[in-house]
Amino acid sequence: MANCPRVMHPDTGQETVQYDSLSFPLYIGKGNLVSFPNLSAICHWHEDLEFIYIWEGHMEYYVNGEIVRLCPGEGLFVNARQLHYGFSGDGTDCIYLCTLLNPVLLGGNAYLESLVQQVTEHPQWAFVHLRQEMPWQKRILSLLQELYDCYIERADGFELMVEALYFQIIACLYGQRPPVQIGKEERMVNNQLSTLKEMLSVIQYHYMESLTLTEIASAGHLSSSACCRLFHKYLSRTPIEFLTEVRLNQSCILLETTSLSMTQIAVQVGFGGSSYFAERFRRQYGCSPSAYRKKHTPSGRKQ
């Protein structure tokens, strides 16, 4: 849930990470929850491995329907292709380190790739709550801080050191991976999450259109009622509520980064009219779109 690449909606519906360099696919940066509307990211997924380390404050982190509370000195490993997002449960800010690693960076050798895949493609290892009390988890937390320092200093050949640190992190995870035991319950959950991703993809790629509940449900080959049950089980909201959140989140980005009028933004994110857009925006964020723009843009603050 990096602050920089937080709004991406490609054809697959997954988040597209804005790496510093396409030839070196990773993102490492310091973030804070207050930079997100309502101190909450939007539920998303991506191919990258995600690691969070908490410097100050605390946050709640959602992964596949489970919520973990992260405190200072703790961290989280989120495996590839998991539904996740971070948020504040009590309205307070949190300063954290976020690093996103595309597994292709650890490729190049078939044998090593097979070892890495035993972590990144483990069917029952969605995340690990990293704590100081566990020696191997403490080691990963220490490596994450080394990773950040190395990345910031950018000494000659720092890319080699960064990759070496990532391999050490993966080695720690590899040594603690649980046995693969896929039963009926695990298969059901995996199937439900795959179906949910299909429906999220439709929302994330078509949010600017007049999208209906029936169309969302059809993407998962479900009835409308079954679709609603699945959204409520894993996201605690209806499909239309999630669609509205995605539209509002996109409107925040447009307010921050463009000079489009309120009507133009409303139409572009799928609300159709500025009045309904303003009403939903105020209900969600407690202020008008224009007030949000004034607060979050240098030009707005000047005006």
XYZ file of N, CA, C and O in Angstrom, residues 133-296:
656
model
N 9.433 -10.723 18.794
C 9.613 -11.837 19.730
C 10.106 -13.117 19.051
O 10.720 -13.970 19.703
N 9.827 -13.256 17.750
C 10.251 -14.447 17.017
C 11.584 -14.156 16.329
O 11.657 -13.234 15.501
N 12.648 -14.914 16.638
C 13.975 -14.609 16.082
C 14.010 -14.481 14.562
O 14.606 -13.542 14.025
N 13.352 -15.418 13.841
C 13.419 -15.341 12.383
C 12.616 -14.170 11.839
O 12.995 -13.569 10.827
N 11.540 -13.794 12.541
C 10.767 -12.630 12.126
C 11.512 -11.341 12.466
O 11.496 -10.371 11.699
N 12.186 -11.333 13.613
C 13.008 -10.182 13.988
C 14.107 -9.958 12.958
O 14.451 -8.817 12.627
N 14.649 -11.051 12.432
C 15.680 -10.949 11.399
C 15.123 -10.278 10.149
O 15.776 -9.407 9.555
N 13.919 -10.639 9.740
C 13.302 -10.021 8.562
C 13.066 -8.533 8.803
O 13.334 -7.697 7.937
N 12.581 -8.185 9.983
C 12.342 -6.773 10.306
C 13.639 -5.974 10.243
O 13.660 -4.835 9.764
N 14.730 -6.571 10.717
C 16.029 -5.912 10.655
C 16.490 -5.753 9.206
O 17.020 -4.703 8.813
N 16.274 -6.791 8.395
C 16.657 -6.732 6.984
C 15.862 -5.669 6.225
O 16.391 -5.016 5.315
N 14.593 -5.485 6.597
C 13.777 -4.454 5.943
C 14.350 -3.062 6.203
O 14.373 -2.206 5.308
N 14.839 -2.837 7.417
C 15.441 -1.541 7.724
C 16.767 -1.367 6.980
O 17.075 -0.273 6.490
N 17.552 -2.447 6.896
C 18.782 -2.393 6.111
C 18.471 -2.091 4.645
O 19.184 -1.323 3.984
N 17.419 -2.690 4.163
C 16.994 -2.501 2.782
C 16.695 -1.027 2.515
O 17.126 -0.465 1.498
N 15.969 -0.410 3.424
C 15.611 0.993 3.260
C 16.859 1.874 3.284
O 17.022 2.769 2.445
N 17.744 1.624 4.240
C 18.976 2.427 4.345
C 19.810 2.300 3.075
O 20.331 3.297 2.553
N 19.940 1.072 2.583
C 20.724 0.832 1.366
C 20.104 1.551 0.174
O 20.805 2.161 -0.639
N 18.799 1.513 0.094
C 18.080 2.125 -1.022
C 18.203 3.651 -0.984
O 18.346 4.296 -2.030
N 18.149 4.218 0.211
C 18.239 5.674 0.347
C 19.657 6.156 0.062
O 19.867 7.178 -0.601
N 20.660 5.422 0.546
C 22.056 5.840 0.348
C 22.467 5.719 -1.115
O 23.250 6.520 -1.625
N 21.972 4.698 -1.799
C 22.240 4.498 -3.226
C 23.731 4.569 -3.570
O 24.157 5.285 -4.478
N 24.517 3.813 -2.835
C 25.939 3.715 -3.151
C 26.107 2.997 -4.484
O 25.183 2.348 -4.987
N 27.292 3.110 -5.058
C 27.548 2.465 -6.341
C 27.282 0.963 -6.237
O 27.842 0.287 -5.373
N 26.420 0.461 -7.104
C 26.082 -0.954 -7.070
C 25.086 -1.328 -5.996
O 24.979 -2.506 -5.631
N 24.314 -0.338 -5.514
C 23.366 -0.619 -4.439
C 22.315 -1.646 -4.863
O 21.769 -2.365 -4.029
N 22.058 -1.727 -6.169
C 21.067 -2.697 -6.641
C 21.455 -4.127 -6.272
O 20.595 -4.950 -5.955
N 22.744 -4.425 -6.326
C 23.217 -5.764 -5.967
C 22.972 -6.042 -4.491
O 22.561 -7.141 -4.104
N 23.224 -5.044 -3.654
C 22.993 -5.217 -2.215
C 21.508 -5.361 -1.916
O 21.110 -6.182 -1.081
N 20.680 -4.579 -2.596
C 19.235 -4.667 -2.400
C 18.730 -6.068 -2.750
O 17.965 -6.683 -1.998
N 19.170 -6.597 -3.883
C 18.735 -7.937 -4.274
C 19.234 -8.985 -3.287
O 18.517 -9.926 -2.956
N 20.458 -8.806 -2.785
C 20.999 -9.750 -1.799
C 20.167 -9.729 -0.522
O 19.901 -10.782 0.080
N 19.733 -8.547 -0.102
C 18.903 -8.439 1.105
C 17.548 -9.101 0.894
O 17.020 -9.768 1.790
N 16.985 -8.921 -0.295
C 15.705 -9.578 -0.595
C 15.844 -11.096 -0.550
O 14.974 -11.801 -0.037
N 16.936 -11.609 -1.085
C 17.146 -13.056 -1.048
C 17.252 -13.561 0.395
O 16.758 -14.639 0.720
N 17.874 -12.766 1.267
C 17.954 -13.158 2.674
C 16.565 -13.196 3.313
O 16.260 -14.091 4.112
N 15.730 -12.231 2.958
C 14.363 -12.205 3.485
C 13.590 -13.432 3.011
O 12.910 -14.103 3.799
N 13.696 -13.736 1.719
C 13.003 -14.896 1.175
C 13.532 -16.179 1.805
O 12.773 -17.119 2.074
N 14.841 -16.228 2.073
C 15.426 -17.406 2.716
C 14.829 -17.617 4.103
O 14.555 -18.755 4.515
N 14.613 -16.518 4.847
C 13.982 -16.627 6.175
C 12.573 -17.187 6.047
O 12.169 -18.065 6.824
N 11.828 -16.686 5.085
C 10.455 -17.162 4.868
C 10.452 -18.619 4.394
O 9.635 -19.431 4.846
N 11.363 -18.949 3.503
C 11.436 -20.303 2.969
C 11.649 -21.313 4.101
O 11.017 -22.377 4.130
N 12.512 -20.979 5.035
C 12.809 -21.889 6.132
C 11.658 -22.091 7.097
O 11.659 -23.051 7.878
N 10.663 -21.200 7.055
C 9.532 -21.280 7.986
C 8.207 -21.572 7.274
O 7.158 -21.516 7.910
N 8.260 -21.885 5.996
C 7.018 -22.105 5.244
C 6.264 -23.302 5.810
O 6.870 -24.334 6.150
N 4.956 -23.189 5.942
C 4.158 -24.305 6.474
C 3.992 -25.392 5.428
O 4.134 -25.146 4.227
N 3.697 -26.607 5.847
C 3.438 -27.667 4.870
C 2.177 -27.365 4.065
O 1.236 -26.755 4.576
N 2.189 -27.775 2.821
C 1.029 -27.559 1.961
C -0.007 -28.633 2.254
O 0.239 -29.824 2.070
N -1.140 -28.203 2.763
C -2.229 -29.118 3.079
C -3.535 -28.487 2.594
O -4.138 -27.679 3.291
N -3.930 -28.830 1.398
C -5.123 -28.230 0.814
C -6.301 -29.186 0.968
O -6.358 -30.225 0.312
N -7.201 -28.822 1.862
C -8.408 -29.608 2.062
C -9.596 -28.944 1.414
O -9.471 -27.973 0.662
N -10.763 -29.446 1.726
C -11.997 -28.925 1.140
C -12.204 -27.461 1.497
O -12.601 -26.650 0.650
N -11.940 -27.097 2.767
C -12.139 -25.715 3.219
C -11.188 -24.766 2.505
O -11.586 -23.677 2.060
N -9.899 -25.176 2.367
C -8.924 -24.317 1.708
C -9.267 -24.106 0.238
O -9.130 -23.003 -0.288
N -9.720 -25.179 -0.421
C -10.104 -25.040 -1.828
C -11.300 -24.110 -1.987
O -11.358 -23.311 -2.922
N -12.253 -24.188 -1.072
C -13.424 -23.328 -1.142
C -13.028 -21.866 -0.986
O -13.473 -20.994 -1.749
N -12.177 -21.574 0.011
C -11.736 -20.200 0.236
C -10.966 -19.676 -0.974
O -11.185 -18.547 -1.433
N -10.037 -20.494 -1.506
C -9.265 -20.066 -2.679
C -10.177 -19.788 -3.869
O -9.975 -18.820 -4.608
N -11.191 -20.620 -4.062
C -12.131 -20.407 -5.166
C -12.945 -19.129 -4.962
O -13.198 -18.371 -5.908
N -13.368 -18.895 -3.718
C -14.137 -17.684 -3.428
C -13.299 -16.430 -3.663
O -13.787 -15.440 -4.234
N -12.038 -16.465 -3.239
C -11.170 -15.300 -3.429
C -10.885 -15.067 -4.910
O -10.824 -13.915 -5.360
N -10.723 -16.133 -5.676
C -10.514 -15.987 -7.117
C -11.740 -15.362 -7.775
O -11.626 -14.477 -8.635
N -12.919 -15.801 -7.350
C -14.157 -15.237 -7.888
C -14.295 -13.767 -7.512
O -14.683 -12.922 -8.333
N -13.960 -13.449 -6.264
C -14.038 -12.062 -5.812
C -13.089 -11.176 -6.613
O -13.440 -10.045 -6.983
N -11.892 -11.674 -6.907
C -10.949 -10.888 -7.704
C -11.513 -10.596 -9.093
O -11.306 -9.502 -9.637
N -12.207 -11.569 -9.672
C -12.809 -11.350 -10.991
C -13.813 -10.201 -10.939
O -13.870 -9.351 -11.840
N -14.605 -10.170 -9.886
C -15.617 -9.109 -9.765
C -14.979 -7.765 -9.425
O -15.425 -6.716 -9.908
N -13.924 -7.781 -8.609
C -13.204 -6.542 -8.321
C -12.559 -5.991 -9.587
O -12.481 -4.767 -9.783
N -12.102 -6.903 -10.450
C -11.485 -6.472 -11.706
C -12.465 -5.679 -12.555
O -12.121 -4.647 -13.131
N -13.708 -6.156 -12.615
C -14.735 -5.450 -13.391
C -14.974 -4.064 -12.808
O -15.074 -3.065 -13.540
N -15.064 -3.986 -11.492
C -15.288 -2.690 -10.842
C -14.117 -1.760 -11.100
O -14.302 -0.591 -11.480
N -12.908 -2.255 -10.920
C -11.731 -1.392 -11.036
C -11.460 -0.942 -12.462
O -10.892 0.126 -12.690
N -11.878 -1.767 -13.433
C -11.632 -1.378 -14.817
C -12.795 -0.609 -15.438
O -12.612 0.157 -16.376
N -13.992 -0.783 -14.891
C -15.174 -0.150 -15.491
C -15.889 0.810 -14.537
O -17.044 1.131 -14.757
N -15.199 1.266 -13.484
C -15.854 2.128 -12.489
C -16.395 3.419 -13.095
O -17.336 4.017 -12.577
N -15.803 3.854 -14.208
C -16.244 5.118 -14.813
C -17.515 4.961 -15.646
O -18.099 5.950 -16.085
N -17.974 3.712 -15.820
C -19.162 3.437 -16.599
C -20.376 3.231 -15.686
O -20.247 3.173 -14.463
N -21.531 3.090 -16.288
C -22.756 2.846 -15.528
C -22.841 1.351 -15.210
O -23.501 0.574 -15.906
N -22.159 0.940 -14.162
C -22.014 -0.467 -13.824
C -23.132 -0.900 -12.880
O -23.421 -0.233 -11.889
N -23.735 -2.041 -13.161
C -24.846 -2.530 -12.343
C -24.411 -3.726 -11.501
O -23.392 -4.374 -11.782
N -25.206 -4.034 -10.500
C -24.955 -5.202 -9.664
C -24.955 -6.479 -10.498
O -24.120 -7.375 -10.301
N -25.864 -6.570 -11.436
C -25.949 -7.758 -12.290
C -24.678 -7.953 -13.099
O -24.173 -9.079 -13.237
N -24.124 -6.864 -13.610
C -22.888 -6.951 -14.400
C -21.709 -7.369 -13.528
O -20.845 -8.142 -13.969
N -21.663 -6.855 -12.306
C -20.583 -7.241 -11.386
C -20.692 -8.724 -11.056
O -19.703 -9.471 -11.098
N -21.897 -9.173 -10.732
C -22.110 -10.576 -10.379
C -21.795 -11.497 -11.550
O -21.242 -12.590 -11.371
N -22.121 -11.072 -12.758
C -21.874 -11.892 -13.946
C -20.391 -12.163 -14.140
O -20.008 -13.222 -14.649
N -19.543 -11.218 -13.731
C -18.099 -11.414 -13.868
C -17.613 -12.587 -13.030
O -16.619 -13.235 -13.361
N -18.311 -12.861 -11.934
C -17.969 -13.994 -11.088
C -18.837 -15.201 -11.310
O -18.757 -16.182 -10.556
N -19.712 -15.118 -12.339
C -20.643 -16.202 -12.659
C -21.521 -16.546 -11.451
O -21.744 -17.714 -11.124
N -22.009 -15.489 -10.793
C -22.840 -15.644 -9.603
C -24.164 -14.921 -9.797
O -24.278 -14.028 -10.643
N -25.117 -15.278 -8.971
C -26.349 -14.492 -8.896
C -26.058 -13.215 -8.114
O -25.042 -13.112 -7.422
N -26.952 -12.260 -8.204
C -26.748 -10.999 -7.479
C -26.675 -11.226 -5.975
O -25.847 -10.630 -5.277
N -27.527 -12.112 -5.463
C -27.536 -12.366 -4.025
C -26.254 -13.056 -3.576
O -25.687 -12.722 -2.523
N -25.764 -14.017 -4.367
C -24.515 -14.706 -4.013
C -23.334 -13.751 -4.095
O -22.409 -13.799 -3.275
N -23.371 -12.852 -5.063
C -22.336 -11.825 -5.189
C -22.298 -10.949 -3.942
O -21.230 -10.692 -3.383
N -23.450 -10.510 -3.493
C -23.529 -9.653 -2.303
C -23.017 -10.385 -1.066
O -22.334 -9.799 -0.223
N -23.339 -11.668 -0.958
C -22.877 -12.446 0.192
C -21.352 -12.552 0.208
O -20.726 -12.452 1.264
N -20.763 -12.730 -0.968
C -19.309 -12.864 -1.048
C -18.627 -11.545 -0.703
O -17.628 -11.527 0.024
N -19.143 -10.440 -1.198
C -18.580 -9.127 -0.862
C -18.702 -8.870 0.633
O -17.771 -8.360 1.265
N -19.841 -9.207 1.209
C -20.038 -8.965 2.643
C -19.102 -9.840 3.470
O -18.557 -9.401 4.490
N -18.884 -11.072 3.035
C -18.016 -11.985 3.784
C -16.586 -11.476 3.852
O -15.957 -11.519 4.913
N -16.062 -10.991 2.714
C -14.649 -10.629 2.669
C -14.372 -9.137 2.764
O -13.281 -8.735 3.176
N -15.341 -8.302 2.411
C -15.108 -6.858 2.405
C -16.048 -6.089 3.314
O -15.902 -4.870 3.466
N -17.038 -6.763 3.884
C -18.003 -6.125 4.802
C -18.725 -4.948 4.162
O -19.037 -3.954 4.822
N -18.979 -5.047 2.890
C -19.722 -4.017 2.166
C -20.356 -4.640 0.929
O -19.984 -5.738 0.522
N -21.308 -3.946 0.360
C -21.951 -4.456 -0.842
C -21.084 -4.135 -2.064
O -20.200 -3.254 -2.006
N -21.336 -4.797 -3.191
C -20.594 -4.463 -4.408
C -20.753 -3.003 -4.817
O -19.785 -2.366 -5.252
N -21.957 -2.466 -4.676
C -22.187 -1.077 -5.071
C -21.473 -0.121 -4.117
O -20.959 0.931 -4.540
N -21.414 -0.460 -2.849
C -20.659 0.366 -1.898
C -19.175 0.378 -2.254
O -18.517 1.419 -2.174
N -18.648 -0.784 -2.639
C -17.239 -0.831 -3.032
C -17.023 -0.038 -4.314
O -16.024 0.686 -4.451
N -17.944 -0.156 -5.262
C -17.860 0.616 -6.497
C -17.818 2.111 -6.191
O -17.018 2.860 -6.767
N -18.670 2.551 -5.276
C -18.691 3.969 -4.901
C -17.372 4.386 -4.269
O -16.853 5.478 -4.548
N -16.783 3.526 -3.432
C -15.491 3.836 -2.808
C -14.399 3.984 -3.855
O -13.557 4.885 -3.757
N -14.399 3.096 -4.847
C -13.400 3.186 -5.915
C -13.568 4.502 -6.676
O -12.589 5.205 -6.967
N -14.809 4.864 -6.993
C -15.047 6.117 -7.708
C -14.596 7.325 -6.894
O -13.967 8.249 -7.431
N -14.910 7.314 -5.621
C -14.513 8.434 -4.763
C -12.995 8.501 -4.621
O -12.408 9.590 -4.609
N -12.366 7.345 -4.507
C -10.912 7.312 -4.397
C -10.269 7.893 -5.659
O -9.305 8.661 -5.596
N -10.816 7.540 -6.813
C -10.308 8.085 -8.069
C -10.535 9.590 -8.144
O -9.699 10.333 -8.671
N -11.662 10.038 -7.617
C -11.936 11.474 -7.651
C -10.926 12.238 -6.809
O -10.528 13.353 -7.165
N -10.487 11.646 -5.709
C -9.474 12.297 -4.873
C -8.181 12.495 -5.651
O -7.531 13.543 -5.553
N -7.784 11.486 -6.420
C -6.574 11.601 -7.213
C -6.709 12.706 -8.257
O -5.790 13.496 -8.472
N -7.864 12.782 -8.901
C -8.082 13.825 -9.897
C -8.114 15.206 -9.246
O -7.620 16.180 -9.820
N -8.677 15.292 -8.067
C -8.689 16.568 -7.349
C -7.274 17.005 -6.984
O -6.946 18.193 -7.008
N -6.436 16.043 -6.646
C -5.068 16.345 -6.238
C -4.148 16.653 -7.413
O -3.188 17.423 -7.277
N -4.414 16.047 -8.566
C -3.427 16.080 -9.648
C -3.878 16.805 -10.912
O -3.084 16.947 -11.839
N -5.145 17.240 -10.964
C -5.629 17.923 -12.170
C -6.368 19.199 -11.786
O -6.656 19.449 -10.606
N -6.688 19.980 -12.803
C -7.484 21.194 -12.601
C -8.891 21.026 -13.174
O -9.588 22.013 -13.440
N -9.320 19.782 -13.372
C -10.655 19.519 -13.904
C -11.722 20.091 -12.980
O -11.553 20.133 -11.754
N -12.827 20.493 -13.568
C -13.938 21.008 -12.772
C -14.618 19.864 -12.032
O -14.405 18.681 -12.336
N -15.464 20.211 -11.070
C -16.177 19.186 -10.309
C -17.093 18.363 -11.217
O -17.201 17.152 -11.057
N -17.711 19.010 -12.182
C -18.579 18.284 -13.107
C -17.769 17.318 -13.962
O -18.175 16.170 -14.170
N -16.631 17.783 -14.451
C -15.781 16.913 -15.261
C -15.305 15.696 -14.473
O -15.291 14.574 -14.976
N -14.916 15.918 -13.224
C -14.455 14.811 -12.384
C -15.598 13.854 -12.106
O -15.438 12.631 -12.173
N -16.759 14.396 -11.786
C -17.923 13.552 -11.493
C -18.226 12.622 -12.657
O -18.455 11.421 -12.469
N -18.210 13.167 -13.861
C -18.500 12.356 -15.053
C -17.383 11.351 -15.290
O -17.635 10.178 -15.594
N -16.138 11.770 -15.107
C -14.998 10.916 -15.421
C -14.918 9.698 -14.500
O -14.465 8.635 -14.913
N -15.364 9.835 -13.254
C -15.278 8.694 -12.333
C -16.587 7.918 -12.241
O -16.686 6.973 -11.449
N -17.598 8.313 -13.016
C -18.785 7.489 -13.098
C -19.999 7.943 -12.318
O -21.002 7.214 -12.252
N -19.977 9.143 -11.737
C -21.133 9.610 -10.977
C -22.199 10.258 -11.847
O -23.354 10.353 -11.448
N -21.816 10.746 -12.993
C -22.800 11.304 -13.902
C -23.073 12.769 -13.681
O -23.111 13.545 -14.624
N -23.279 13.185 -12.439
C -23.579 14.587 -12.147
C -22.824 15.075 -10.928
O -22.480 14.301 -10.035
N -22.571 16.380 -10.886
C -21.765 16.943 -9.809
C -22.503 16.977 -8.472
O -21.885 16.885 -7.410
N -23.823 17.094 -8.485
C -24.574 17.179 -7.225
C -24.489 15.883 -6.426
O -24.175 15.884 -5.223
N -24.748 14.764 -7.101
C -24.676 13.464 -6.420
C -23.246 13.156 -6.012
O -22.994 12.619 -4.924
N -22.295 13.520 -6.876
C -20.880 13.339 -6.561
C -20.514 14.095 -5.285
O -19.890 13.542 -4.369
N -20.916 15.362 -5.205
C -20.589 16.179 -4.034
C -21.236 15.614 -2.772
O -20.636 15.604 -1.692
N -22.460 15.115 -2.912
C -23.170 14.543 -1.765
C -22.437 13.305 -1.233
O -22.219 13.176 -0.031
N -22.074 12.390 -2.132
C -21.386 11.176 -1.711
C -19.983 11.474 -1.187
O -19.503 10.837 -0.252
N -19.324 12.444 -1.799
C -17.981 12.819 -1.369
C -18.009 13.356 0.061
O -17.197 12.964 0.906
N -18.951 14.255 0.333
C -19.054 14.823 1.671
C -19.417 13.751 2.701
O -18.903 13.743 3.819
N -20.286 12.827 2.313
C -20.668 11.749 3.216
C -19.474 10.840 3.539
O -19.327 10.375 4.666
N -18.606 10.646 2.544
C -17.463 9.758 2.731
C -16.315 10.421 3.480
O -15.693 9.817 4.356
N -16.014 11.680 3.125
C -14.809 12.320 3.635
C -15.066 13.498 4.572
O -14.125 14.068 5.123
N -16.319 13.873 4.739
C -16.625 14.932 5.698
C -16.311 16.329 5.211
O -16.234 17.262 6.016
N -16.103 16.497 3.916
C -15.860 17.828 3.358
C -16.274 17.819 1.897
O -16.519 16.764 1.309
N -16.350 18.984 1.301
C -16.724 19.077 -0.105
C -15.513 18.755 -0.976
O -14.365 18.844 -0.526
N -15.722 18.377 -2.233
C -14.594 18.139 -3.137
C -13.672 19.356 -3.272
O -12.453 19.211 -3.309
N -14.247 20.546 -3.333
C -13.424 21.754 -3.466
C -12.577 21.984 -2.225
O -11.410 22.408 -2.312
N -13.139 21.707 -1.044
C -12.363 21.844 0.191
C -11.235 20.822 0.232
O -10.125 21.119 0.699
N -11.505 19.626 -0.260
C -10.465 18.594 -0.309
C -9.334 19.039 -1.225
O -8.152 18.900 -0.882
N -9.691 19.584 -2.394
C -8.653 20.048 -3.326
C -7.824 21.160 -2.704
O -6.592 21.172 -2.829
N -8.475 22.071 -2.031
C -7.758 23.185 -1.413
C -6.769 22.693 -0.371
O -5.661 23.217 -0.242
N -7.155 21.655 0.358
C -6.305 21.136 1.429
C -5.139 20.310 0.890
O -4.050 20.311 1.482
N -5.320 19.624 -0.234
C -4.349 18.646 -0.685
C -3.529 19.052 -1.895
O -2.740 18.253 -2.399
